Short mmCIF file of C-alpha atoms in Angstrom, two decimals:
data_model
loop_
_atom_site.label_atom_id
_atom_site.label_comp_id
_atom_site.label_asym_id
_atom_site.label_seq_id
_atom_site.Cartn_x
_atom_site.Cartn_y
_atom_site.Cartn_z
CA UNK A 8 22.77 -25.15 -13.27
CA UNK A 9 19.81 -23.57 -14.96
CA UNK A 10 17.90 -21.48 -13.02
CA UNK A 11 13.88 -20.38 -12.85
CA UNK A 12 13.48 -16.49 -13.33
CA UNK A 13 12.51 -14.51 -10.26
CA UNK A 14 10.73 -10.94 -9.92
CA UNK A 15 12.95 -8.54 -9.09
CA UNK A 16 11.81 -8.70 -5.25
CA UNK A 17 13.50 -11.79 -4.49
CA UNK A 18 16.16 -11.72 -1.48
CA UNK A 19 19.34 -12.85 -1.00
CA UNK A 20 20.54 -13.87 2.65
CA UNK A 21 24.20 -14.15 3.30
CA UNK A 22 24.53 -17.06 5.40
CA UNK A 23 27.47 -17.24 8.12
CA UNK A 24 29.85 -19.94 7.92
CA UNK A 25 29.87 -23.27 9.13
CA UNK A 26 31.73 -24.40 12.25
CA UNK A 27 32.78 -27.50 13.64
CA UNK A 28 30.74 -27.95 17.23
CA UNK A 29 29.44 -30.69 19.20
CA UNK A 30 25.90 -32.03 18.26
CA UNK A 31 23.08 -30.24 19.42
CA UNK A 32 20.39 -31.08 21.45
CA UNK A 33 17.25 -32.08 19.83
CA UNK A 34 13.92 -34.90 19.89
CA UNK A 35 12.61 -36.66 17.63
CA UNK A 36 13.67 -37.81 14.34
CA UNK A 37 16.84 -39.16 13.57
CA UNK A 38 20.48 -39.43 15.33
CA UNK A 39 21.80 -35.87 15.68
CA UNK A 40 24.67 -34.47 13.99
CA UNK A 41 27.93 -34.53 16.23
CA UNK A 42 30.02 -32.21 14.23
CA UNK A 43 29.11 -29.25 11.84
CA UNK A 44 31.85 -28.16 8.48
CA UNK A 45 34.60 -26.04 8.95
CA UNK A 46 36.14 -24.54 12.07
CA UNK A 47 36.40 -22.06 14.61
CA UNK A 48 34.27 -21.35 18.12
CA UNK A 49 30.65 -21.38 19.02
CA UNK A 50 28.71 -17.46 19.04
CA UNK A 51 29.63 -16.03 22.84
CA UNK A 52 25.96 -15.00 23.27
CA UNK A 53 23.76 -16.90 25.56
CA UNK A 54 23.02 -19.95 24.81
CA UNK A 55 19.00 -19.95 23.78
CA UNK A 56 16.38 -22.76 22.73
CA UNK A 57 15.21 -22.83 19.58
CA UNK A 58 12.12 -25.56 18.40
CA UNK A 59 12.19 -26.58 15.34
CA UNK A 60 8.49 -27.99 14.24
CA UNK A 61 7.57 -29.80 10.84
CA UNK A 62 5.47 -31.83 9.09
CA UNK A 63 7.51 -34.48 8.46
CA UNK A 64 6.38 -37.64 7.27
CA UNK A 65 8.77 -41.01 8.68
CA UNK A 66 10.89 -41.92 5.76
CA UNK A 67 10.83 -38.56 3.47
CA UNK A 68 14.64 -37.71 3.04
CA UNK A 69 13.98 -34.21 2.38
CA UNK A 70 13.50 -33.56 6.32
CA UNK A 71 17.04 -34.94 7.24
CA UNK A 72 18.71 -32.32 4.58
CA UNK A 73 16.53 -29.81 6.01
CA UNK A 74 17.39 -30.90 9.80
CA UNK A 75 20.88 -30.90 8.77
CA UNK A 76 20.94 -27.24 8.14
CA UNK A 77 19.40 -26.72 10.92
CA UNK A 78 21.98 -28.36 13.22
CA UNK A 79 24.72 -26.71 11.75
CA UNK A 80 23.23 -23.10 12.24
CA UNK A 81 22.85 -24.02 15.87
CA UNK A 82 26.01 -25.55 17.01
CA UNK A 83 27.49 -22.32 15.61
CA UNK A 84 24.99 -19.88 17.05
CA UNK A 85 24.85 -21.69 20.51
CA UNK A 86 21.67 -23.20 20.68
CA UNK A 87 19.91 -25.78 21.95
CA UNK A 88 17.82 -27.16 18.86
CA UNK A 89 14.43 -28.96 19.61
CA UNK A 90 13.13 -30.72 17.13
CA UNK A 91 9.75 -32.49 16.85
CA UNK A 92 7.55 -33.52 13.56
CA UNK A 93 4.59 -35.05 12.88
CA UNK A 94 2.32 -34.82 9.21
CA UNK A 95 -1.09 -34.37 11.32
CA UNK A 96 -1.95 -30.59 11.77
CA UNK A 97 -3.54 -31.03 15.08
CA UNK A 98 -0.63 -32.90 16.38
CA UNK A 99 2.07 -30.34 15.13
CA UNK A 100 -0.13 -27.51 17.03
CA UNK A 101 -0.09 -29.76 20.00
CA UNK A 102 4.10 -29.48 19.52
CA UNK A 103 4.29 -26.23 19.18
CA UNK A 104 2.04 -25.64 22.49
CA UNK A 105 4.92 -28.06 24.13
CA UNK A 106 7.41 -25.52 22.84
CA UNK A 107 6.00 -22.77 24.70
CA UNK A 108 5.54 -24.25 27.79
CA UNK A 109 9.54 -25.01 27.11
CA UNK A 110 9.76 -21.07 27.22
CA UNK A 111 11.83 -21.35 24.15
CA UNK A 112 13.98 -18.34 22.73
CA UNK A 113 12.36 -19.14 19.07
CA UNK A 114 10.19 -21.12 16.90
CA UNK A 115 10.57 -22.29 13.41
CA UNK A 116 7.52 -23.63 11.63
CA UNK A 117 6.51 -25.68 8.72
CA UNK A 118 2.85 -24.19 7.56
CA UNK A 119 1.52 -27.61 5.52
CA UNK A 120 -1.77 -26.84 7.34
CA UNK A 121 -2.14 -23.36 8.36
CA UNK A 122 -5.54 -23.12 9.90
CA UNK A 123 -4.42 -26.04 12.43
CA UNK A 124 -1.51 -23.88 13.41
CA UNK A 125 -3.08 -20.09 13.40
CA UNK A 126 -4.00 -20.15 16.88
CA UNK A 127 -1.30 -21.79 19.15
CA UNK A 128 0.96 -19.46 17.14
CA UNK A 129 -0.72 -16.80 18.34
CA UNK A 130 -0.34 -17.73 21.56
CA UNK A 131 3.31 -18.12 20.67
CA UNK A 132 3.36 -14.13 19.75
CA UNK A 133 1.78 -13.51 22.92
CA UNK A 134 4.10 -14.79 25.02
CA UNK A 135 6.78 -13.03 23.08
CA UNK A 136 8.55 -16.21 21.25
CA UNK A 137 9.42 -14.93 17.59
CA UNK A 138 8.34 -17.14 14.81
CA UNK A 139 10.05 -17.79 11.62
CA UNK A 140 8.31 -19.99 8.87
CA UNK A 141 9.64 -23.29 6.75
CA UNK A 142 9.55 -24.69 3.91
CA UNK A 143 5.65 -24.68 3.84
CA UNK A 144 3.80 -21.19 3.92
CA UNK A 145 4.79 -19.18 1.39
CA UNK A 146 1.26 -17.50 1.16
CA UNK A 147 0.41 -17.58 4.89
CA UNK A 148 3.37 -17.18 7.06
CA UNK A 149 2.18 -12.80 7.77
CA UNK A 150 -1.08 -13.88 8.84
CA UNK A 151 0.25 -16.53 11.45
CA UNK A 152 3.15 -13.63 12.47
CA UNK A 153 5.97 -14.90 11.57
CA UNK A 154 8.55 -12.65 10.60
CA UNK A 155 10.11 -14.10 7.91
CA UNK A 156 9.56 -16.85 5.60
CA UNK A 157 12.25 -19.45 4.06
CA UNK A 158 11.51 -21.38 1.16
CA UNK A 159 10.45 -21.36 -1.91
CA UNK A 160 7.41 -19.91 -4.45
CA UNK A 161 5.93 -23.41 -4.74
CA UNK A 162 3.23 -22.48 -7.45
CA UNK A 163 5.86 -20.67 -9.30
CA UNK A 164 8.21 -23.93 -8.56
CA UNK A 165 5.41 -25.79 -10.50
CA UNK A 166 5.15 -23.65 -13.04
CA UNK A 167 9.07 -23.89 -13.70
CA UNK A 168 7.93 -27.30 -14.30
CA UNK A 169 5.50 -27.43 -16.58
CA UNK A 170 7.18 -24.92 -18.51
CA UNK A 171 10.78 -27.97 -18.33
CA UNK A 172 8.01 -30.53 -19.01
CA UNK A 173 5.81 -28.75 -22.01
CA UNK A 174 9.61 -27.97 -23.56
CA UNK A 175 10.03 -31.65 -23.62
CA UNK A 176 6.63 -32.03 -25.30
CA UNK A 177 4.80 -33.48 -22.63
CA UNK A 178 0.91 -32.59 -22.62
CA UNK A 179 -1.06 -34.76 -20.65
CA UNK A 180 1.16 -34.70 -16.99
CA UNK A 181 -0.13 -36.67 -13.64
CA UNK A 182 0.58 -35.01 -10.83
CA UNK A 183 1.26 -37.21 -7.89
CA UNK A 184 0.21 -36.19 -4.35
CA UNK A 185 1.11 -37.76 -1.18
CA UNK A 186 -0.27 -35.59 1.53
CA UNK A 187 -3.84 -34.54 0.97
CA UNK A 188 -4.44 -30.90 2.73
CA UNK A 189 -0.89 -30.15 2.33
CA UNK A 190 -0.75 -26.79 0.96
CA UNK A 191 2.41 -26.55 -0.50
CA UNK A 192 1.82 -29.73 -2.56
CA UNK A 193 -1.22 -28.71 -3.69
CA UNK A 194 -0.10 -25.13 -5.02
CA UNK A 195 3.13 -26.98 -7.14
CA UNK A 196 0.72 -29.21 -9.18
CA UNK A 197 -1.50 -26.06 -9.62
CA UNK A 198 1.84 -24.45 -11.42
CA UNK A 199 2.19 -27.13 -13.54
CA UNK A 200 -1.43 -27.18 -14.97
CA UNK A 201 -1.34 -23.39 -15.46
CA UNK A 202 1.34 -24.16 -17.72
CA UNK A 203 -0.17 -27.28 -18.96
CA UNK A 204 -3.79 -27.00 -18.71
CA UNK A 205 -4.86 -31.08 -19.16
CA UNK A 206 -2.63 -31.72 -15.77
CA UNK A 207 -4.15 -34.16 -13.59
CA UNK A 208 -3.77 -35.14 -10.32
CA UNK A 209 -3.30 -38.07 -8.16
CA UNK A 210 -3.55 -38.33 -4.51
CA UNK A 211 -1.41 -41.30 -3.05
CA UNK A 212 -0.44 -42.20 0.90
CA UNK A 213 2.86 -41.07 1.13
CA UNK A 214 3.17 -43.06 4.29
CA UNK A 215 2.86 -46.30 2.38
CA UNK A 216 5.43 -46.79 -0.73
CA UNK A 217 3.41 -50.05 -1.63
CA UNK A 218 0.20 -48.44 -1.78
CA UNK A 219 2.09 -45.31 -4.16
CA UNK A 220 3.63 -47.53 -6.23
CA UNK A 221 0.09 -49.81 -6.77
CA UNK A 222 -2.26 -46.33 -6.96
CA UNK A 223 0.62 -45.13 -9.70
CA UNK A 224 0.66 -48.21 -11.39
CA UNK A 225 -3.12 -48.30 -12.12
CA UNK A 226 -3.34 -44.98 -12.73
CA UNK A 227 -0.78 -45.01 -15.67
CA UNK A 228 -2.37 -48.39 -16.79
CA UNK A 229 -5.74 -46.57 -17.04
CA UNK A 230 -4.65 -43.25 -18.54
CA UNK A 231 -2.70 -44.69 -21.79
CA UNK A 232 -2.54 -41.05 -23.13
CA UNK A 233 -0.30 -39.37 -20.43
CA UNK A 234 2.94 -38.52 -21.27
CA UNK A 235 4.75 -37.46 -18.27
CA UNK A 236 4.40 -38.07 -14.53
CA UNK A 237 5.69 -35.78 -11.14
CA UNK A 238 6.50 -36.74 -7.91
CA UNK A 239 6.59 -34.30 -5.38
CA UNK A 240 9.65 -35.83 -3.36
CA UNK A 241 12.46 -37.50 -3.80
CA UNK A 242 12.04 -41.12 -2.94
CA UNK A 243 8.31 -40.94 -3.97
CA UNK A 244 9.49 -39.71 -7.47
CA UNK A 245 12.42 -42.73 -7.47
CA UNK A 246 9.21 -45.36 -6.23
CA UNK A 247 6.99 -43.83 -9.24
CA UNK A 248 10.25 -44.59 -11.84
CA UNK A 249 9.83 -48.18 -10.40
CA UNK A 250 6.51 -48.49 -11.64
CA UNK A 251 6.97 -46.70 -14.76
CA UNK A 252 9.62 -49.03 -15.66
CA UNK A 253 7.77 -52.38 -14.58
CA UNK A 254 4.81 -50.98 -17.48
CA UNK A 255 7.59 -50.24 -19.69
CA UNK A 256 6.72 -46.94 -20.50
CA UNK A 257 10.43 -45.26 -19.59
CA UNK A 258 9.78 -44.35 -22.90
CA UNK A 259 6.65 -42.93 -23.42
CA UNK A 260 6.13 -41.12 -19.89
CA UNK A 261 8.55 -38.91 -18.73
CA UNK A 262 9.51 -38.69 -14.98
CA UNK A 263 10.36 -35.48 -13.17
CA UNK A 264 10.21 -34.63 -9.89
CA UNK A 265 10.21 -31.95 -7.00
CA UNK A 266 13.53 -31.95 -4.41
CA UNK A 267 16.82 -33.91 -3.73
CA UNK A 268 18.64 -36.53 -2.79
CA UNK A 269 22.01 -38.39 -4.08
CA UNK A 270 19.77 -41.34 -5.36
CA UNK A 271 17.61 -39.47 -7.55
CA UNK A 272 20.53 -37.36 -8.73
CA UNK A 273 22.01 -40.40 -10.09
CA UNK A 274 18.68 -41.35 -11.25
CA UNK A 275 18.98 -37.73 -12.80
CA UNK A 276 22.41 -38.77 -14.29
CA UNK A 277 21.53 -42.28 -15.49
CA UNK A 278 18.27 -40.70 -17.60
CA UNK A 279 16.08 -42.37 -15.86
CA UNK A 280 14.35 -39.19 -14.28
CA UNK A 281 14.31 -36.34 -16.49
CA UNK A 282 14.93 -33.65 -13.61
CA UNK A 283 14.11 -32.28 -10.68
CA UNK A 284 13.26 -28.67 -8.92
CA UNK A 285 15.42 -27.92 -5.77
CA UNK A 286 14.05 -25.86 -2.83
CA UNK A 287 17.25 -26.02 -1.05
CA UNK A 288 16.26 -27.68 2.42
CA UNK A 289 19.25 -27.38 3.77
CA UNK A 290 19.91 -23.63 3.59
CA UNK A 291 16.21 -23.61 4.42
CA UNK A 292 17.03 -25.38 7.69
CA UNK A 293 20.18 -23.21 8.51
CA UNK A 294 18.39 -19.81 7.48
CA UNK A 295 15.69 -20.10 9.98
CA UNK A 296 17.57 -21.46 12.85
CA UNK A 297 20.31 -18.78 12.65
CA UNK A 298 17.75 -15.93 12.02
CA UNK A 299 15.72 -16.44 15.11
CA UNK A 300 19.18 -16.11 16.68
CA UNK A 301 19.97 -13.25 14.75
CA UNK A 302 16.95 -11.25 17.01
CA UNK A 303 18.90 -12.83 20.34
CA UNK A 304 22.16 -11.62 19.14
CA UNK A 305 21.15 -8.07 17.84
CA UNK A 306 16.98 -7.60 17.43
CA UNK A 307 18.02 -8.13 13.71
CA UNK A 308 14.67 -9.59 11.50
CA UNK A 309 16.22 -10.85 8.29
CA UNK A 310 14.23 -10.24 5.57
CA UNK A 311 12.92 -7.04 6.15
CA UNK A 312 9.39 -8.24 5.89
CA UNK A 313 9.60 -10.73 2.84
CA UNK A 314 10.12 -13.44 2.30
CA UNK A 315 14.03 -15.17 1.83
CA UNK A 316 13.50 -17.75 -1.34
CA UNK A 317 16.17 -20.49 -1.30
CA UNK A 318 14.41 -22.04 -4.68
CA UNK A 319 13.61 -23.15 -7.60
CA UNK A 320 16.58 -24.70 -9.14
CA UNK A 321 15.72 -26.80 -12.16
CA UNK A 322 18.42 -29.77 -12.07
CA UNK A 323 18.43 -31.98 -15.23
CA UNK A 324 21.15 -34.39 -16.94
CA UNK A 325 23.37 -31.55 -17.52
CA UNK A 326 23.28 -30.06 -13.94
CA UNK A 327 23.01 -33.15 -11.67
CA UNK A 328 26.95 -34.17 -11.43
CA UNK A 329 27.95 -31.37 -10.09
CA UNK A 330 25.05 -31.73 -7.45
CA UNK A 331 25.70 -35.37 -6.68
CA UNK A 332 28.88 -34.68 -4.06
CA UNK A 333 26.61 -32.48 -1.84
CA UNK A 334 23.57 -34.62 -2.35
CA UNK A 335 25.88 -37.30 -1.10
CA UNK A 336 26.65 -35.15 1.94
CA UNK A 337 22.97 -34.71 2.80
CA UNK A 338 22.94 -31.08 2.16
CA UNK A 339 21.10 -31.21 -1.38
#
């Protein structure tokens, strides 16, 4: 599949295998795994708690590929997975106090809202729990101390974007937003409009597919000069197709989109989106589960004090079938 171009500092972290385990513990969120790929036996160190903390919104399929990673890091590393979301910033602070008064062994973080976070994950450092960072926080994770970060560059994601979308001859793009405050969404439709300067965005609640697919349709019925449209998740980006079809402008406005799921890669297939940019949520998921076990097992910080980018990959007609078989096993 085509691939952005990174700077030269970008890591690679050599993931251990997959093995076959019961399900591991967890709250929240939806039924737990009861098995994991492969075979073999579960790590001999002792077994440890790990909370895993996001900002997931109900209904976003992103957070189940990214919780799937994380399941199958722990049943092979031995731990007891905890795992709690909620899109308020307040609230997630609130979860990750819970987590240390759980004494767990480790916490991994989404950073959609940094400021809300900064101080109970001090107190987190303070008691001695090592943090790892998610998906969110690409800019921030050092300054809440967190010793690693897994994810992707998400204003360099954008601008991989605008560069896919200005190749296609797209100049007047709407951005669609469905989380206002969220950083991360915020810095990918600032890479597309340094790449295409007449960008615009469009705040939508993500919580409410009716209300996205009414705020997109009005939008696009009161801009008649844009060209090309973004959603920022999968099934937000399959919602805005809807309405783009209903105008019937699949013709005139091109759809892309940010992230995965075996939907929108046959949407990618059928032509009906024109691609996508992956961030990887599994590997995400697995990476920071099995590195905060990776200090248990040996004091071992992966990274090394960057950064570990699992994205972007650019997946358009070409690239999507061979993507669809894992994005049909939930771990695209």
């Amino acid at each position: 599949m085509a691939q952005f171009s990174w700077r030269k500092a970008t890591l690679v972290v050599a993931i251990a295998p997959m093995l076959a385990l019961s399900a591991c513990s967890s709250t929240g969120g939806r039924t737990e795994e009861t098995g994991g790929a492969g075979g073999g036996q579960v790590a001999t160190t002792e077994r440890m708690k790990v909370a895993l903390i996001t900002h997931a919104a109900p209904g976003d399929t992103f957070w189940d590929i990214l919780r799937k990673g994380a399941e199958e890091a722990a049943a092979k590393d031995n731990v007891e997975l905890l795992y709690t979301s909620d899109p308020e910033g307040g609230r997630q602070a609130q979860l990750i106090q819970q987590a240390i008064d759980q004494k767990v062994g480790g916490i991994a973080v989404t950073l959609a809202k940094p400021d809300a976070l900064k101080d109970v994950l001090k107190k987190a450092a303070d008691a001695g729990i090592p943090v790892v960072s998610l998906n969110s926080g690409a800019d921030v994770w050092q300054q809440v101390g967190a010793f690693t970060h897994f994810g992707s560059d998400e204003n360099l994601a954008g601008a991989a974007v605008g560069e896919k979308l200005s190749s296609l001859g797209a100049k007047r793009p709407i951005c669609v937003i469905m989380e206002q405050g969220n950083v991360a969404l915020d810095s990918r439709c600032a890479g597309v409009k340094s790449k295409i300067p007449a960008t615009e965005n469009l705040f939508v609640q993500g919580t409410d597919m009716t209300q996205v697919s009414s705020t997109v349709t009005a939008k696009l019925q009161a801009t008649p000069d844009a060209d090309a449209i973004i959603g920022l998740g999968a099934p937000f980006t399959l919602t805005i197709n809807k309405a783009v079809e209903s105008l019937g402008l699949k013709d005139k406005v091109k759809v892309a989109s940010f992230d995965m799921n075996g939907e929108l890669a046959q949407a990618i297939i059928d032509g009906k989106v024109a691609f996508t940019v992956d961030q990887q949520p599994w590997l995400q998921g697995y990476g920071a589960v099995d590195a905060l076990w990776q200090v248990k097992r040996g004091g071992i910080h992966v990274g090394g004090g960057l950064p570990v980018l699992t994205g972007p990959s650019i997946i358009d007609q070409a690239a999507a079938p061979d993507v669809l078989k894992f994005a049909k096993e939930g771990i695209r």
